[in-house]
Each structure stands twice: as C-alpha cells, then as structure tokens.
C-alpha cells in the first residue's frame, strides 16, 4: 500500500470532521445509510457532499460524487484529498472511485466513522490498475 503523507494527522482529522458534518444533510429515506464527504482542493477550499436518494433508486447520488461535481461545476478540479464519513467506516463505491480517478489518480482518501476513527489510503490503493483519460486513443 502506498503511504500518502501530504497531510498531517490534524488535517486528516479536520477533513473527516467536515465529512461528518456534511453527513448530517444526507437524504436517505430508503437505506438510512448516511454518507458525508469533504473534498480538499489544491487551493485549500473544501467541497462537502452528502448522499441523496430517490424513490426511483436509480437517480440516487453518492456523497463523494456530489462533492466532486460541486467542485468541477465551479471550475475546480485539482484535488488533494477526500474524507468520507459513515456510521461504520464504509468505503467509497466503485463508481465514485472511478470518478475520483478521472481527476486525481493518487488522491489521498480518508475513510472514517462518526466517532472520528479513520484509515488513510491513496486512490490507487482502492482502484488498482485503473482506466483513465490517458488510455483513450486520441
Ligand atoms: Zn459512490
């Protein structure tokens, strides 16, 4: 496993705290599984996201992608780290891993629970041998 160390333990804890905060806004009447995310950009901004479910299920959206799309829609796509908070330390789904990979193959990913416990990974730990823009023949 790669050892991401661009942030300090205090910074990991702070970003996770912001993910826990974002989790409070989760709209999850079907799964009742709240997820919060906090995405740190290179210029120091933090974009928060929560999961948003839908009665038709398919249109539901994960917290991580909400955070990414908020940032990209404002012209920001240079990402340093993302913290993801759930009740039990659940990991990002495969779709979110692929979306994060598009912008930051070596992103630092802090996966934590609501008590503040966390583990730190790189995106390449979570999505090895991934497919990205450089594979497309243009
Ligand atoms: Zn996801």
PDB file of C-alpha atoms and ligand atoms in Angstrom:
ATOM      1  CA  UNK A   1       0.000   0.000   0.000  1.00  0.00           C
ATOM      2  CA  UNK A   2       1.274   3.451  -0.842  1.00  0.00           C
ATOM      3  CA  UNK A   3       1.846   5.778   2.075  1.00  0.00           C
ATOM      4  CA  UNK A   4       0.060   9.063   1.498  1.00  0.00           C
ATOM      5  CA  UNK A   5       1.594  11.682   3.765  1.00  0.00           C
ATOM      6  CA  UNK A   6       0.960  15.060   2.216  1.00  0.00           C
ATOM      7  CA  UNK A   7      -1.346  15.993   5.079  1.00  0.00           C
ATOM      8  CA  UNK A   8      -0.779  15.909   8.812  1.00  0.00           C
ATOM      9  CA  UNK A   9      -2.873  13.801  11.190  1.00  0.00           C
ATOM     10  CA  UNK A  10      -4.560  17.003  12.328  1.00  0.00           C
ATOM     11  CA  UNK A  11      -5.505  17.778   8.732  1.00  0.00           C
ATOM     12  CA  UNK A  12      -6.873  14.256   8.243  1.00  0.00           C
ATOM     13  CA  UNK A  13      -8.979  14.654  11.383  1.00  0.00           C
ATOM     14  CA  UNK A  14     -10.205  18.097  10.335  1.00  0.00           C
ATOM     15  CA  UNK A  15     -11.254  16.954   6.869  1.00  0.00           C
ATOM     16  CA  UNK A  16     -13.036  13.957   8.382  1.00  0.00           C
ATOM     17  CA  UNK A  17     -14.833  16.300  10.770  1.00  0.00           C
ATOM     18  CA  UNK A  18     -16.128  18.239   7.771  1.00  0.00           C
ATOM     19  CA  UNK A  19     -17.285  14.995   6.149  1.00  0.00           C
ATOM     20  CA  UNK A  20     -19.118  14.046   9.335  1.00  0.00           C
ATOM     21  CA  UNK A  21     -20.749  17.489   9.300  1.00  0.00           C
ATOM     22  CA  UNK A  22     -21.832  17.071   5.647  1.00  0.00           C
ATOM     23  CA  UNK A  23     -23.314  13.687   6.535  1.00  0.00           C
ATOM     24  CA  UNK A  24     -25.978  15.457   8.598  1.00  0.00           C
ATOM     25  CA  UNK A  25     -27.613  16.646   5.374  1.00  0.00           C
ATOM     26  CA  UNK A  26     -27.867  13.181   3.816  1.00  0.00           C
ATOM     27  CA  UNK A  27     -31.280  12.417   2.303  1.00  0.00           C
ATOM     28  CA  UNK A  28     -31.593   8.678   2.852  1.00  0.00           C
ATOM     29  CA  UNK A  29     -35.200   7.642   3.489  1.00  0.00           C
ATOM     30  CA  UNK A  30     -34.639   4.238   1.822  1.00  0.00           C
ATOM     31  CA  UNK A  31     -31.280   2.945   3.021  1.00  0.00           C
ATOM     32  CA  UNK A  32     -30.973   5.112   6.136  1.00  0.00           C
ATOM     33  CA  UNK A  33     -27.213   4.916   5.420  1.00  0.00           C
ATOM     34  CA  UNK A  34     -25.881   8.453   5.706  1.00  0.00           C
ATOM     35  CA  UNK A  35     -22.643   9.336   3.955  1.00  0.00           C
ATOM     36  CA  UNK A  36     -20.740  12.604   4.090  1.00  0.00           C
ATOM     37  CA  UNK A  37     -17.745  13.687   2.052  1.00  0.00           C
ATOM     38  CA  UNK A  38     -15.297  16.578   2.227  1.00  0.00           C
ATOM     39  CA  UNK A  39     -13.070  17.195  -0.791  1.00  0.00           C
ATOM     40  CA  UNK A  40      -9.931  19.298  -0.291  1.00  0.00           C
ATOM     41  CA  UNK A  41      -8.673  21.166  -3.343  1.00  0.00           C
ATOM     42  CA  UNK A  42      -5.130  22.341  -4.086  1.00  0.00           C
ATOM     43  CA  UNK A  43      -6.067  25.934  -3.323  1.00  0.00           C
ATOM     44  CA  UNK A  44      -7.329  24.956   0.121  1.00  0.00           C
ATOM     45  CA  UNK A  45     -11.043  25.012  -0.486  1.00  0.00           C
ATOM     46  CA  UNK A  46     -13.259  22.213   0.816  1.00  0.00           C
ATOM     47  CA  UNK A  47     -16.334  20.997  -1.056  1.00  0.00           C
ATOM     48  CA  UNK A  48     -18.753  18.984   1.058  1.00  0.00           C
ATOM     49  CA  UNK A  49     -21.275  16.449  -0.186  1.00  0.00           C
ATOM     50  CA  UNK A  50     -23.862  14.048   1.160  1.00  0.00           C
ATOM     51  CA  UNK A  51     -25.711  11.165  -0.436  1.00  0.00           C
ATOM     52  CA  UNK A  52     -29.117  11.970  -1.912  1.00  0.00           C
ATOM     53  CA  UNK A  53     -31.513   9.084  -2.522  1.00  0.00           C
ATOM     54  CA  UNK A  54     -34.584   8.952  -4.726  1.00  0.00           C
ATOM     55  CA  UNK A  55     -37.816   6.921  -4.719  1.00  0.00           C
ATOM     56  CA  UNK A  56     -36.844   5.539  -8.137  1.00  0.00           C
ATOM     57  CA  UNK A  57     -33.497   4.399  -6.636  1.00  0.00           C
ATOM     58  CA  UNK A  58     -31.507   4.774  -9.874  1.00  0.00           C
ATOM     59  CA  UNK A  59     -31.225   8.553  -9.709  1.00  0.00           C
ATOM     60  CA  UNK A  60     -29.647   8.390  -6.223  1.00  0.00           C
ATOM     61  CA  UNK A  61     -26.241  10.004  -5.877  1.00  0.00           C
ATOM     62  CA  UNK A  62     -23.282   9.306  -3.584  1.00  0.00           C
ATOM     63  CA  UNK A  63     -21.754  11.917  -1.289  1.00  0.00           C
ATOM     64  CA  UNK A  64     -18.336  11.681  -2.944  1.00  0.00           C
ATOM     65  CA  UNK A  65     -19.682  12.461  -6.407  1.00  0.00           C
ATOM     66  CA  UNK A  66     -21.797  15.331  -5.087  1.00  0.00           C
ATOM     67  CA  UNK A  67     -18.594  16.887  -3.699  1.00  0.00           C
ATOM     68  CA  UNK A  68     -16.643  16.286  -6.926  1.00  0.00           C
ATOM     69  CA  UNK A  69     -19.384  17.647  -9.164  1.00  0.00           C
ATOM     70  CA  UNK A  70     -19.832  20.722  -6.973  1.00  0.00           C
ATOM     71  CA  UNK A  71     -16.118  21.494  -7.351  1.00  0.00           C
ATOM     72  CA  UNK A  72     -15.867  20.758 -11.074  1.00  0.00           C
ATOM     73  CA  UNK A  73     -19.008  22.774 -11.776  1.00  0.00           C
ATOM     74  CA  UNK A  74     -17.242  25.751 -10.230  1.00  0.00           C
ATOM     75  CA  UNK A  75     -14.115  25.262 -12.340  1.00  0.00           C
ATOM     76  CA  UNK A  76     -12.078  23.486  -9.664  1.00  0.00           C
ATOM     77  CA  UNK A  77     -10.602  20.066 -10.426  1.00  0.00           C
ATOM     78  CA  UNK A  78      -7.197  19.969  -8.704  1.00  0.00           C
ATOM     79  CA  UNK A  79      -7.886  17.698  -5.743  1.00  0.00           C
ATOM     80  CA  UNK A  80      -5.602  16.829  -2.839  1.00  0.00           C
ATOM     81  CA  UNK A  81      -7.705  14.618  -0.565  1.00  0.00           C
ATOM     82  CA  UNK A  82     -11.209  13.470   0.210  1.00  0.00           C
ATOM     83  CA  UNK A  83     -12.624  12.337   3.527  1.00  0.00           C
ATOM     84  CA  UNK A  84     -15.635  10.045   3.594  1.00  0.00           C
ATOM     85  CA  UNK A  85     -17.688   9.506   6.745  1.00  0.00           C
ATOM     86  CA  UNK A  86     -20.232   6.812   7.526  1.00  0.00           C
ATOM     87  CA  UNK A  87     -21.531   5.237  10.715  1.00  0.00           C
ATOM     88  CA  UNK A  88     -19.211   2.267  10.312  1.00  0.00           C
ATOM     89  CA  UNK A  89     -16.290   3.289   8.089  1.00  0.00           C
ATOM     90  CA  UNK A  90     -17.836   2.146   4.807  1.00  0.00           C
ATOM     91  CA  UNK A  91     -15.640   2.602   1.749  1.00  0.00           C
ATOM     92  CA  UNK A  92     -16.441   4.528  -1.461  1.00  0.00           C
ATOM     93  CA  UNK A  93     -18.315   2.589  -4.136  1.00  0.00           C
ATOM     94  CA  UNK A  94     -16.627   1.621  -7.391  1.00  0.00           C
ATOM     95  CA  UNK A  95     -18.359   4.321  -9.395  1.00  0.00           C
ATOM     96  CA  UNK A  96     -17.084   7.041  -7.066  1.00  0.00           C
ATOM     97  CA  UNK A  97     -13.573   5.584  -7.185  1.00  0.00           C
ATOM     98  CA  UNK A  98     -13.662   5.844 -10.986  1.00  0.00           C
ATOM     99  CA  UNK A  99     -14.953   9.432 -10.900  1.00  0.00           C
ATOM    100  CA  UNK A 100     -12.252  10.466  -8.428  1.00  0.00           C
ATOM    101  CA  UNK A 101      -9.635   8.716 -10.550  1.00  0.00           C
ATOM    102  CA  UNK A 102     -10.503  10.909 -13.524  1.00  0.00           C
ATOM    103  CA  UNK A 103      -9.126  13.940 -11.704  1.00  0.00           C
ATOM    104  CA  UNK A 104      -6.624  12.614  -9.159  1.00  0.00           C
ATOM    105  CA  UNK A 105      -5.195   9.088  -9.601  1.00  0.00           C
ATOM    106  CA  UNK A 106      -3.104   9.454  -6.430  1.00  0.00           C
ATOM    107  CA  UNK A 107      -5.720  11.260  -4.353  1.00  0.00           C
ATOM    108  CA  UNK A 108      -5.462  10.777  -0.598  1.00  0.00           C
ATOM    109  CA  UNK A 109      -8.639   9.095   0.668  1.00  0.00           C
ATOM    110  CA  UNK A 110      -9.519   9.295   4.356  1.00  0.00           C
ATOM    111  CA  UNK A 111     -12.192   6.768   5.270  1.00  0.00           C
ATOM    112  CA  UNK A 112     -13.702   7.249   8.673  1.00  0.00           C
ATOM    113  CA  UNK A 113     -16.608   6.774  11.004  1.00  0.00           C
ATOM    114  CA  UNK A 114     -18.703   9.198  13.014  1.00  0.00           C
ATOM    115  CA  UNK A 115     -16.505   8.703  16.079  1.00  0.00           C
ATOM    116  CA  UNK A 116     -13.548  10.191  14.225  1.00  0.00           C
ATOM    117  CA  UNK A 117     -11.687   6.924  13.667  1.00  0.00           C
ATOM    118  CA  UNK A 118     -10.134   6.716  10.214  1.00  0.00           C
ATOM    119  CA  UNK A 119      -7.759   4.978   7.839  1.00  0.00           C
ATOM    120  CA  UNK A 120      -5.827   6.667   5.043  1.00  0.00           C
ATOM    121  CA  UNK A 121      -5.391   5.270   1.547  1.00  0.00           C
ATOM    122  CA  UNK A 122      -4.431   6.508  -1.878  1.00  0.00           C
ATOM    123  CA  UNK A 123      -6.954   6.183  -4.653  1.00  0.00           C
ATOM    124  CA  UNK A 124      -4.608   3.764  -6.420  1.00  0.00           C
ATOM    125  CA  UNK A 125      -4.824   1.529  -3.336  1.00  0.00           C
ATOM    126  CA  UNK A 126      -8.599   1.490  -3.721  1.00  0.00           C
ATOM    127  CA  UNK A 127      -8.676   1.263  -7.521  1.00  0.00           C
ATOM    128  CA  UNK A 128      -5.534  -0.521  -8.754  1.00  0.00           C
ATOM    129  CA  UNK A 129      -4.751  -0.906 -12.453  1.00  0.00           C
ATOM    130  CA  UNK A 130      -7.403   1.677 -13.217  1.00  0.00           C
ATOM    131  CA  UNK A 131      -8.570   3.049 -16.535  1.00  0.00           C
ATOM    132  CA  UNK A 132      -8.154   6.740 -17.184  1.00  0.00           C
ATOM    133  CA  UNK A 133      -8.076   9.504 -19.778  1.00  0.00           C
ATOM    134  CA  UNK A 134      -4.559   8.568 -20.900  1.00  0.00           C
ATOM    135  CA  UNK A 135      -5.852   5.198 -22.169  1.00  0.00           C
ATOM    136  CA  UNK A 136      -8.091   6.775 -24.755  1.00  0.00           C
ATOM    137  CA  UNK A 137      -6.548   6.921 -28.211  1.00  0.00           C
ATOM    138  CA  UNK A 138      -6.967  10.426 -29.480  1.00  0.00           C
TER     139      UNK A 138
HETATM  140 ZN1  LIG B   1     -20.312   6.098  -4.660  1.00  0.00          ZN
END
